[in-house]
Coordinates of C-alpha atoms and ligand atoms in Angstrom, one line a residue:
M35 CA -1.5 -11.6 -20.1
H36 CA -2.7 -8.4 -18.7
V37 CA -2.0 -7.5 -14.9
K38 CA -3.7 -4.3 -14.2
Y39 CA -2.6 -2.0 -11.5
N40 CA -6.1 -0.5 -10.8
Y41 CA -8.6 -3.0 -9.6
L42 CA -11.6 -0.5 -9.0
K43 CA -14.0 -1.6 -11.9
E44 CA -13.4 -5.2 -11.0
Q45 CA -13.9 -4.7 -7.0
F46 CA -17.2 -2.7 -7.4
A47 CA -18.8 -4.7 -9.8
D48 CA -18.9 -7.6 -7.5
P49 CA -21.9 -7.2 -7.2
M50 CA -22.8 -3.5 -8.3
E51 CA -26.3 -3.9 -7.2
D52 CA -25.3 -4.3 -3.7
Y53 CA -23.9 -1.0 -3.4
I54 CA -26.8 0.6 -5.3
N55 CA -29.3 -1.3 -2.9
D56 CA -27.3 0.1 0.2
L57 CA -27.6 3.7 -1.1
R58 CA -31.6 3.6 -1.6
P59 CA -32.5 4.2 2.1
L60 CA -30.1 6.9 2.5
I61 CA -31.4 8.4 -0.7
A62 CA -34.9 8.2 0.7
S63 CA -33.8 9.5 3.9
G64 CA -32.3 12.9 2.6
E65 CA -29.8 12.8 5.4
F66 CA -27.1 14.3 3.4
T67 CA -24.8 15.8 6.0
F68 CA -23.7 13.9 8.9
G69 CA -26.8 11.8 10.0
P70 CA -27.2 7.9 10.9
Y71 CA -25.1 6.5 8.1
V72 CA -22.1 8.5 9.0
D73 CA -22.6 7.7 12.6
A74 CA -23.0 4.1 11.9
F75 CA -20.0 4.0 9.9
E76 CA -17.8 5.8 12.4
K77 CA -18.9 3.5 15.1
K78 CA -18.3 0.2 12.9
F79 CA -14.7 1.5 12.0
A80 CA -13.9 2.6 15.6
K81 CA -14.7 -1.0 16.7
Y82 CA -12.7 -2.4 13.9
I83 CA -9.8 -1.2 14.6
G84 CA -10.2 -0.7 18.2
V85 CA -10.3 2.9 19.2
K86 CA -12.8 5.2 21.2
H87 CA -13.5 7.7 18.6
A88 CA -13.7 7.8 14.6
I89 CA -14.5 11.0 12.9
G90 CA -15.3 11.0 9.3
V91 CA -13.7 13.8 7.1
C92 CA -13.3 14.6 3.3
N93 CA -10.0 12.9 3.0
G94 CA -6.9 11.5 4.4
T95 CA -4.9 14.8 3.9
D96 CA -7.8 16.7 5.8
A97 CA -7.4 13.9 8.6
L98 CA -3.7 14.4 8.8
M99 CA -4.3 18.3 9.2
M100 CA -7.2 17.8 11.9
A101 CA -5.0 15.4 13.9
L102 CA -2.0 17.8 13.7
K103 CA -4.0 20.6 14.7
A104 CA -5.7 18.7 17.5
V105 CA -2.4 17.5 19.1
G106 CA -1.5 21.3 19.2
V107 CA 0.8 21.9 16.3
K108 CA 1.2 25.5 15.5
P109 CA 2.8 27.7 13.1
G110 CA 6.7 27.6 13.8
D111 CA 6.5 24.2 15.1
E112 CA 8.4 21.5 13.7
V113 CA 7.2 17.9 12.7
I114 CA 9.4 14.9 12.0
T115 CA 8.5 12.5 9.2
V116 CA 9.9 10.8 6.2
P117 CA 11.0 11.8 2.9
N118 CA 9.7 8.6 1.1
T119 CA 5.8 9.2 1.5
F120 CA 3.0 10.3 -0.3
Y121 CA 3.1 14.2 -0.8
A122 CA 0.1 14.7 1.4
T123 CA 2.1 13.9 4.7
V124 CA 4.2 16.8 4.0
G125 CA 1.3 18.8 2.6
A126 CA -0.6 18.6 5.8
I127 CA 2.3 19.4 8.1
V128 CA 2.9 22.8 5.9
A129 CA -0.9 23.5 5.8
V130 CA -1.1 23.7 9.5
G131 CA 2.1 26.2 9.2
A132 CA 4.4 23.9 10.7
T133 CA 7.8 22.8 9.4
P134 CA 8.5 19.5 8.2
V135 CA 11.8 17.9 9.4
F136 CA 12.9 14.6 7.5
V137 CA 14.7 11.6 8.9
D138 CA 15.9 8.8 6.7
C139 CA 13.8 5.5 6.3
D140 CA 15.2 2.1 7.0
E141 CA 15.4 -1.2 4.5
R142 CA 11.7 -1.7 5.2
Y143 CA 10.9 1.8 3.7
Q144 CA 9.8 3.0 7.1
I145 CA 10.9 5.7 9.4
D146 CA 14.4 4.9 10.8
V147 CA 13.8 5.0 14.5
L148 CA 17.6 5.1 15.2
K149 CA 17.7 8.6 13.3
I150 CA 14.9 10.3 14.8
E151 CA 16.5 11.5 18.3
A152 CA 19.1 13.5 16.2
A153 CA 16.2 15.6 14.3
I154 CA 14.7 16.7 17.8
T155 CA 15.1 20.4 18.3
P156 CA 13.5 22.6 20.8
K157 CA 10.9 23.5 18.2
T158 CA 9.9 19.7 17.7
R159 CA 6.1 19.4 18.5
A160 CA 5.3 16.1 17.2
I161 CA 6.5 13.0 15.3
L162 CA 4.5 11.8 12.1
P163 CA 5.3 8.0 11.4
V164 CA 3.9 6.7 8.2
H165 CA 2.6 3.4 7.9
W166 CA 4.1 3.4 4.2
A167 CA 2.5 1.2 1.5
G168 CA 0.3 -0.7 4.1
C169 CA 3.3 -1.7 6.3
S170 CA 4.1 -0.5 9.6
P171 CA 7.2 1.3 11.3
D172 CA 8.6 0.3 14.7
I173 CA 5.9 2.4 16.1
K174 CA 6.5 1.3 19.8
R175 CA 10.1 2.8 19.4
V176 CA 8.6 6.0 18.1
L177 CA 6.1 6.1 21.1
A178 CA 9.1 5.7 23.6
I179 CA 11.3 8.4 22.0
A180 CA 8.1 10.7 21.7
A181 CA 7.5 10.2 25.5
A182 CA 11.0 10.6 26.4
H183 CA 11.1 13.9 24.6
G184 CA 7.5 15.2 25.7
L185 CA 6.4 15.0 21.9
K186 CA 3.0 14.0 20.4
V187 CA 2.6 11.3 17.8
V188 CA 0.3 11.6 14.8
E189 CA 0.4 8.2 12.9
D190 CA -0.1 8.6 9.1
A191 CA -2.1 5.3 8.7
C192 CA -3.8 6.7 5.5
P193 CA -2.7 3.6 3.4
S194 CA -2.8 1.1 6.0
V195 CA -6.3 0.2 7.4
G196 CA -6.1 -3.2 8.7
A197 CA -2.3 -3.3 9.3
T198 CA -1.5 -4.6 12.7
I199 CA 1.4 -4.7 15.0
D200 CA 1.2 -7.8 17.6
G201 CA -2.6 -7.7 17.1
Q202 CA -2.9 -4.0 17.4
S203 CA -4.2 -2.0 14.5
A204 CA -2.1 0.9 12.9
G205 CA -3.6 4.1 13.6
T206 CA -4.3 3.3 17.4
F207 CA -0.9 4.1 18.8
G208 CA -0.5 7.8 18.5
H209 CA -2.5 10.6 20.2
V210 CA -4.6 11.5 17.3
N211 CA -4.2 9.4 14.0
A212 CA -5.3 9.7 10.2
F213 CA -6.7 7.4 7.7
S214 CA -7.6 7.5 3.9
M215 CA -10.3 6.0 2.2
H216 CA -8.9 7.3 -1.3
P217 CA -9.9 4.5 -4.0
L218 CA -6.8 3.0 -4.1
K219 CA -6.2 2.5 -0.3
P220 CA -7.1 -0.9 1.3
L221 CA -10.4 0.6 2.7
N222 CA -11.8 2.3 -0.4
V223 CA -14.7 4.4 -1.4
M224 CA -16.2 5.8 -4.5
G225 CA -14.3 9.0 -4.4
D226 CA -12.6 10.7 -1.3
G227 CA -13.1 10.1 2.6
G228 CA -10.9 10.0 5.4
I229 CA -11.1 9.3 9.1
V230 CA -9.3 10.9 12.2
V231 CA -9.2 8.3 15.3
T232 CA -8.3 9.1 18.9
D233 CA -9.1 7.7 22.4
D234 CA -8.8 11.4 23.8
D235 CA -12.4 12.7 24.5
E236 CA -11.3 16.3 24.4
M237 CA -9.6 16.1 21.2
A238 CA -12.3 14.1 19.7
A239 CA -14.8 17.0 20.7
W240 CA -12.4 19.6 19.4
I241 CA -12.3 17.9 16.1
R242 CA -16.0 17.2 15.9
T243 CA -16.6 21.1 16.4
Y244 CA -13.8 22.3 14.1
Q245 CA -14.6 20.2 11.1
N246 CA -18.2 21.7 11.4
H247 CA -17.2 25.4 11.0
G248 CA -16.4 25.7 14.7
M249 CA -20.1 25.5 15.6
A250 CA -21.4 24.9 19.3
D251 CA -24.9 24.7 17.8
R252 CA -26.9 26.3 14.9
D253 CA -26.6 29.9 16.1
H254 CA -23.2 29.9 17.9
I255 CA -19.8 29.4 16.9
A256 CA -17.2 28.4 19.5
M257 CA -14.1 28.9 17.1
W258 CA -13.4 29.6 13.6
G259 CA -13.6 26.1 12.1
I260 CA -13.7 24.6 8.6
N261 CA -15.9 22.3 6.6
T262 CA -14.6 18.7 6.4
R263 CA -17.3 16.3 6.8
L264 CA -17.6 12.5 5.6
Q265 CA -20.3 12.4 2.7
P266 CA -23.0 10.0 4.0
T267 CA -23.0 8.3 0.4
Q268 CA -19.2 7.4 1.0
A269 CA -20.2 6.3 4.5
V270 CA -22.6 3.8 3.1
I271 CA -20.1 2.4 0.5
A272 CA -17.3 2.5 3.1
S273 CA -19.4 0.1 5.4
R274 CA -19.9 -2.4 2.9
V275 CA -16.1 -2.5 1.8
L276 CA -15.3 -2.7 5.6
D277 CA -17.3 -6.0 5.8
T278 CA -15.1 -7.7 3.0
I279 CA -11.9 -6.1 3.9
E280 CA -10.5 -9.1 5.9
G281 CA -11.1 -11.2 2.7
M282 CA -9.2 -8.8 0.5
I283 CA -6.3 -8.3 2.9
E284 CA -6.0 -12.3 3.1
V285 CA -5.7 -12.3 -0.9
R286 CA -3.2 -9.4 -0.8
N287 CA -1.3 -11.4 1.7
R288 CA -1.3 -14.8 0.0
N289 CA -0.2 -12.8 -3.4
A290 CA 2.6 -11.0 -1.4
R291 CA 3.9 -14.3 0.1
H292 CA 3.9 -16.0 -3.2
L293 CA 5.8 -13.0 -4.8
D294 CA 8.3 -12.9 -2.0
E295 CA 9.1 -16.9 -2.3
G296 CA 9.4 -16.7 -6.1
L297 CA 11.6 -13.3 -6.0
R298 CA 13.9 -14.5 -3.5
A299 CA 15.2 -17.2 -5.9
L300 CA 16.9 -14.1 -7.6
G301 CA 19.1 -13.7 -4.7
D302 CA 20.7 -10.2 -4.8
R303 CA 19.1 -8.9 -8.0
V304 CA 15.8 -8.3 -5.9
K305 CA 15.8 -6.7 -2.3
I306 CA 12.7 -8.1 -0.3
P307 CA 12.1 -5.9 2.8
Q308 CA 12.1 -7.8 6.2
R309 CA 8.5 -8.7 7.3
P310 CA 8.8 -8.5 11.0
K311 CA 6.9 -11.6 12.7
G312 CA 4.4 -9.6 14.6
N313 CA 3.4 -7.3 11.9
R314 CA 0.6 -8.0 9.5
E315 CA 0.8 -5.9 6.4
V316 CA -1.9 -4.9 4.1
Y317 CA 0.1 -4.3 0.8
Q318 CA -1.5 -1.1 -0.1
L319 CA 1.7 -1.3 -2.5
Y320 CA 3.8 -4.6 -2.7
Q321 CA 7.3 -3.0 -2.9
V322 CA 10.6 -4.5 -3.5
G323 CA 14.1 -3.0 -4.5
V324 CA 15.5 -4.5 -7.9
E325 CA 18.4 -4.3 -9.7
D326 CA 18.5 -2.5 -13.1
R327 CA 14.9 -1.0 -12.5
K328 CA 15.6 1.2 -15.8
S329 CA 15.5 -1.9 -18.0
L330 CA 13.1 -4.0 -15.8
L331 CA 10.4 -1.6 -15.5
P332 CA 9.8 -1.1 -19.3
Y333 CA 10.2 -5.0 -19.9
L334 CA 7.1 -5.6 -17.5
I335 CA 5.0 -2.9 -19.0
E336 CA 5.5 -4.2 -22.6
R337 CA 4.4 -7.6 -21.2
G338 CA 1.5 -6.3 -19.8
I339 CA 2.4 -6.1 -16.0
E340 CA 1.5 -2.4 -14.8
A341 CA 4.3 -2.2 -12.5
K342 CA 5.0 1.5 -10.9
V343 CA 7.4 3.4 -9.0
H344 CA 6.3 5.1 -5.5
Y345 CA 8.1 7.6 -5.9
P346 CA 11.3 8.0 -8.3
L347 CA 12.1 11.6 -6.4
P348 CA 12.1 11.7 -2.6
L349 CA 10.4 14.7 -1.1
H350 CA 13.3 16.7 -0.1
L351 CA 14.6 16.9 -3.5
Q352 CA 11.1 18.1 -4.8
E353 CA 10.9 21.5 -6.0
A354 CA 8.3 22.4 -3.4
A355 CA 11.0 21.4 -0.8
E356 CA 13.5 23.9 -1.9
G357 CA 12.8 26.4 1.1
L358 CA 13.7 23.5 3.4
G359 CA 17.3 23.6 3.0
Y360 CA 18.1 19.9 2.2
K361 CA 20.4 18.6 -0.7
R362 CA 20.8 15.3 -2.2
G363 CA 23.1 13.1 -0.1
D364 CA 21.0 14.2 3.0
F365 CA 18.9 10.9 3.2
P366 CA 21.3 8.4 1.3
V367 CA 18.9 5.3 2.2
C368 CA 15.7 6.8 0.7
E369 CA 17.6 8.4 -2.4
R370 CA 19.2 5.0 -3.1
Q371 CA 15.9 3.2 -2.5
A372 CA 14.2 5.6 -5.1
D373 CA 16.3 4.2 -7.9
E374 CA 15.7 0.7 -6.7
I375 CA 12.2 0.4 -5.8
L376 CA 9.3 -1.2 -7.8
T377 CA 5.5 -1.7 -7.1
I378 CA 4.3 -4.8 -8.5
P379 CA 0.4 -5.6 -8.8
A380 CA -0.4 -8.0 -5.8
H381 CA -3.9 -6.5 -4.9
Q382 CA -7.1 -8.4 -4.2
E383 CA -7.9 -8.6 -8.0
V384 CA -4.6 -10.1 -9.0
S385 CA -5.0 -14.2 -9.2
T386 CA -2.6 -16.9 -8.6
E387 CA -1.9 -17.4 -12.1
Q388 CA -1.1 -13.9 -12.9
V389 CA 1.2 -13.8 -9.7
D390 CA 3.2 -16.7 -11.6
Y391 CA 3.0 -14.9 -14.8
I392 CA 4.6 -12.0 -13.1
M393 CA 7.4 -14.2 -11.4
K394 CA 7.9 -16.0 -14.7
T395 CA 8.9 -12.6 -16.6
I396 CA 10.8 -11.3 -13.9
H397 CA 13.0 -14.1 -14.0
A398 CA 13.1 -14.3 -17.6
F399 CA 14.3 -10.6 -17.4
Y400 CA 17.4 -11.6 -15.5
H401 CA 18.2 -14.8 -17.0
S402 CA 18.1 -13.0 -20.5
Q403 CA 21.0 -10.5 -19.2
Ligands
PLP558 C1 -3.0 8.6 0.3 C2 -2.3 8.9 1.5 C3 -2.5 10.4 2.0 C4 -3.4 11.1 1.6 O1 -4.8 10.6 1.4 P1 -6.0 11.3 0.6 O2 -7.2 10.7 1.1 O3 -5.5 11.2 -0.9 O4 -5.9 12.8 1.2 C5 -1.4 10.6 3.0 N1 -0.4 10.0 3.4 C6 -0.3 8.8 2.8 C7 1.0 7.8 3.3 C8 -1.0 8.2 1.9 O5 -0.7 7.1 1.4

């Protein structure tokens, strides 16, 4: 049996004509920058997650940069985040001229809220918690710490459209927050896309001006801006995917529950992160910690299961981080997890039979030892 990591061909073939038909009126309209298709998607997305303003941009990295700038992060400021995230979280901090300051993660692979305060300095401007892998950190605690220290919160909800905490969407807690629509995120398009969201009218207005060259109108610029606009073609695609996202999240949750139950039988060999009651996860990645990953990973791949590791080297130990002054041992939880974590396919195109096959294969691996 073959269990693929990538589900895009299957997802967008179901049925492909629907996407092509959706694009016809856009092509006929010639509305290729901003325009009614982008507006309609932005409104629909804002309503879905429950926020006042949603602003489409080119990708999640741009969304993070815009959010950081909007809350006033400037060169020389420090921004607190985690060393176990996708590169873009830190790339965005550095791109706006700020310095990333790491705090370790907890056993759920989320920012350890007990370690945040020790990382705050007079230079700290913002906390950038990540909803890593489609799962949420203790965001309410992050907000309380930020409020106590006069800091801004920017949520990196890039991989987590649809995740909720006590019924409230990830990406609606911080001051300005970022989402990605990269093909391998829960809300995905046929290329790149990103969304910045906020309830703050002034920040929204600033973002809309800055994203479009800083133009006040066609003949006047209010500030030096950039060009980061959501492509109307991607807005059309995203709109249809948003209509089906709840069904996809349900399948991911069913697969994850099934895997959790089956793997729990293996005791200490597989560490399943706690799943807090009030949280809905979207399982952008289904991650667990496993014993002897070095042998298990190739064993699964040989048997057709495309498992992966996100990621084997934490960000503070990457070559790019050399100037930040960190060393091995600084973030022991994240460093240990880097050797344990395994991403198992549990996405919407994985069937119950495939989940059973994955479980049987992992059980066989440990029982053969
Ligand atoms: C995907 C991702 C990003 C970047 O999004 P892009 O659209 O690829 O630029 C940033 N942060 C996290 C946590 C992500 O998973």
